[in-house]
Amino acid sequence: MGVDTSGSGRGIGAALLGEGVAEARRRGLRRLELTVMTDNLRAIGLYLRGGFQIEGCRRQPLLRDGIVVDEYYMARLLSPA
């Protein structure tokens, strides 16, 4: 999921995340998972506010602009409908 910087801070990410969770519930899913780069603090905050928890850290899996970046594993458990 991504939101263009011009849409940042307008609730678009929260709306997209909310729709994703709602669709997962409609489909009967019990768990959602994602990864996020550890330096993406805005996204991490969004996911934490959306009920996700950090479950682990993957060390140095990504190379972005020549810099090695870690990423968090995050997940949210969904209660049955």
PDB file of C-alpha atoms in Angstrom:
ATOM      1  CA  MET A   1       0.000   0.000   0.000  1.00  0.00           C
ATOM      2  CA  GLY A   2       1.276   3.453  -0.735  1.00  0.00           C
ATOM      3  CA  VAL A   3       0.033   7.015  -0.744  1.00  0.00           C
ATOM      4  CA  ASP A   4       1.610   9.705  -2.898  1.00  0.00           C
ATOM      5  CA  THR A   5       3.273  12.450  -0.887  1.00  0.00           C
ATOM      6  CA  SER A   6       0.717  14.962  -2.210  1.00  0.00           C
ATOM      7  CA  GLY A   7      -1.971  12.983  -0.351  1.00  0.00           C
ATOM      8  CA  SER A   8       0.024  12.593   2.847  1.00  0.00           C
ATOM      9  CA  GLY A   9      -1.672  13.572   6.102  1.00  0.00           C
ATOM     10  CA  ARG A  10      -5.192  13.576   4.638  1.00  0.00           C
ATOM     11  CA  GLY A  11      -6.432  10.262   6.019  1.00  0.00           C
ATOM     12  CA  ILE A  12      -6.052   8.389   2.734  1.00  0.00           C
ATOM     13  CA  GLY A  13      -3.748   5.740   4.202  1.00  0.00           C
ATOM     14  CA  ALA A  14      -6.075   5.175   7.159  1.00  0.00           C
ATOM     15  CA  ALA A  15      -9.047   4.851   4.802  1.00  0.00           C
ATOM     16  CA  LEU A  16      -7.206   2.366   2.582  1.00  0.00           C
ATOM     17  CA  LEU A  17      -6.091   0.338   5.581  1.00  0.00           C
ATOM     18  CA  GLY A  18      -9.620   0.356   7.009  1.00  0.00           C
ATOM     19  CA  GLU A  19     -11.063  -0.887   3.718  1.00  0.00           C
ATOM     20  CA  GLY A  20      -8.419  -3.607   3.549  1.00  0.00           C
ATOM     21  CA  VAL A  21      -9.295  -4.800   7.052  1.00  0.00           C
ATOM     22  CA  ALA A  22     -13.017  -4.706   6.240  1.00  0.00           C
ATOM     23  CA  GLU A  23     -12.477  -6.754   3.061  1.00  0.00           C
ATOM     24  CA  ALA A  24     -10.345  -9.266   4.954  1.00  0.00           C
ATOM     25  CA  ARG A  25     -13.165  -9.697   7.472  1.00  0.00           C
ATOM     26  CA  ARG A  26     -15.732 -10.140   4.678  1.00  0.00           C
ATOM     27  CA  ARG A  27     -13.548 -12.911   3.265  1.00  0.00           C
ATOM     28  CA  GLY A  28     -13.275 -14.616   6.634  1.00  0.00           C
ATOM     29  CA  LEU A  29      -9.559 -14.005   7.164  1.00  0.00           C
ATOM     30  CA  ARG A  30      -8.240 -14.263  10.699  1.00  0.00           C
ATOM     31  CA  ARG A  31      -4.828 -12.634  10.275  1.00  0.00           C
ATOM     32  CA  LEU A  32      -3.266  -9.844   8.229  1.00  0.00           C
ATOM     33  CA  GLU A  33       0.496  -9.491   7.807  1.00  0.00           C
ATOM     34  CA  LEU A  34       2.768  -6.858   6.326  1.00  0.00           C
ATOM     35  CA  THR A  35       6.342  -5.667   6.272  1.00  0.00           C
ATOM     36  CA  VAL A  36       7.467  -2.067   6.529  1.00  0.00           C
ATOM     37  CA  MET A  37      10.901  -0.440   6.440  1.00  0.00           C
ATOM     38  CA  THR A  38      11.968   0.442   9.972  1.00  0.00           C
ATOM     39  CA  ASP A  39      12.712   4.056   9.045  1.00  0.00           C
ATOM     40  CA  ASN A  40       9.200   4.644   7.628  1.00  0.00           C
ATOM     41  CA  LEU A  41       7.862   6.134  10.853  1.00  0.00           C
ATOM     42  CA  ARG A  42       4.655   7.528   9.343  1.00  0.00           C
ATOM     43  CA  ALA A  43       3.645   4.115   8.004  1.00  0.00           C
ATOM     44  CA  ILE A  44       4.606   2.364  11.239  1.00  0.00           C
ATOM     45  CA  GLY A  45       2.437   4.825  13.170  1.00  0.00           C
ATOM     46  CA  LEU A  46      -0.461   4.225  10.779  1.00  0.00           C
ATOM     47  CA  TYR A  47      -0.205   0.462  11.151  1.00  0.00           C
ATOM     48  CA  LEU A  48       0.086   0.652  14.958  1.00  0.00           C
ATOM     49  CA  ARG A  49      -2.996   2.916  15.106  1.00  0.00           C
ATOM     50  CA  GLY A  50      -4.711   0.401  12.810  1.00  0.00           C
ATOM     51  CA  GLY A  51      -4.240  -2.402  15.323  1.00  0.00           C
ATOM     52  CA  PHE A  52      -1.099  -4.030  13.913  1.00  0.00           C
ATOM     53  CA  GLN A  53       1.729  -5.122  16.194  1.00  0.00           C
ATOM     54  CA  ILE A  54       5.420  -5.516  15.468  1.00  0.00           C
ATOM     55  CA  GLU A  55       6.270  -9.218  15.587  1.00  0.00           C
ATOM     56  CA  GLY A  56       9.882  -9.135  14.491  1.00  0.00           C
ATOM     57  CA  CYS A  57      12.651  -7.444  12.578  1.00  0.00           C
ATOM     58  CA  ARG A  58      14.330  -8.660   9.416  1.00  0.00           C
ATOM     59  CA  ARG A  59      17.919  -7.388   9.332  1.00  0.00           C
ATOM     60  CA  GLN A  60      19.323  -5.874   6.139  1.00  0.00           C
ATOM     61  CA  PRO A  61      16.951  -7.413   3.564  1.00  0.00           C
ATOM     62  CA  LEU A  62      16.648  -4.268   1.454  1.00  0.00           C
ATOM     63  CA  LEU A  63      18.963  -1.936  -0.391  1.00  0.00           C
ATOM     64  CA  ARG A  64      17.496   1.524  -1.040  1.00  0.00           C
ATOM     65  CA  ASP A  65      19.631   4.131  -2.789  1.00  0.00           C
ATOM     66  CA  GLY A  66      22.751   2.207  -1.811  1.00  0.00           C
ATOM     67  CA  ILE A  67      21.805   2.057   1.875  1.00  0.00           C
ATOM     68  CA  VAL A  68      20.864  -1.174   3.652  1.00  0.00           C
ATOM     69  CA  VAL A  69      17.484  -0.945   5.393  1.00  0.00           C
ATOM     70  CA  ASP A  70      15.857  -3.243   7.968  1.00  0.00           C
ATOM     71  CA  GLU A  71      12.153  -4.047   7.941  1.00  0.00           C
ATOM     72  CA  TYR A  72       9.583  -4.947  10.564  1.00  0.00           C
ATOM     73  CA  TYR A  73       7.171  -7.843  10.320  1.00  0.00           C
ATOM     74  CA  MET A  74       3.781  -6.634  11.546  1.00  0.00           C
ATOM     75  CA  ALA A  75       0.473  -8.439  11.929  1.00  0.00           C
ATOM     76  CA  ARG A  76      -3.089  -7.922  13.092  1.00  0.00           C
ATOM     77  CA  LEU A  77      -5.366 -10.672  14.350  1.00  0.00           C
ATOM     78  CA  LEU A  78      -8.983 -10.350  13.272  1.00  0.00           C
ATOM     79  CA  SER A  79     -11.810 -11.593  15.449  1.00  0.00           C
ATOM     80  CA  PRO A  80     -14.325 -13.887  13.769  1.00  0.00           C
ATOM     81  CA  ALA A  81     -17.379 -12.131  12.311  1.00  0.00           C
TER      82      ALA A  81
END
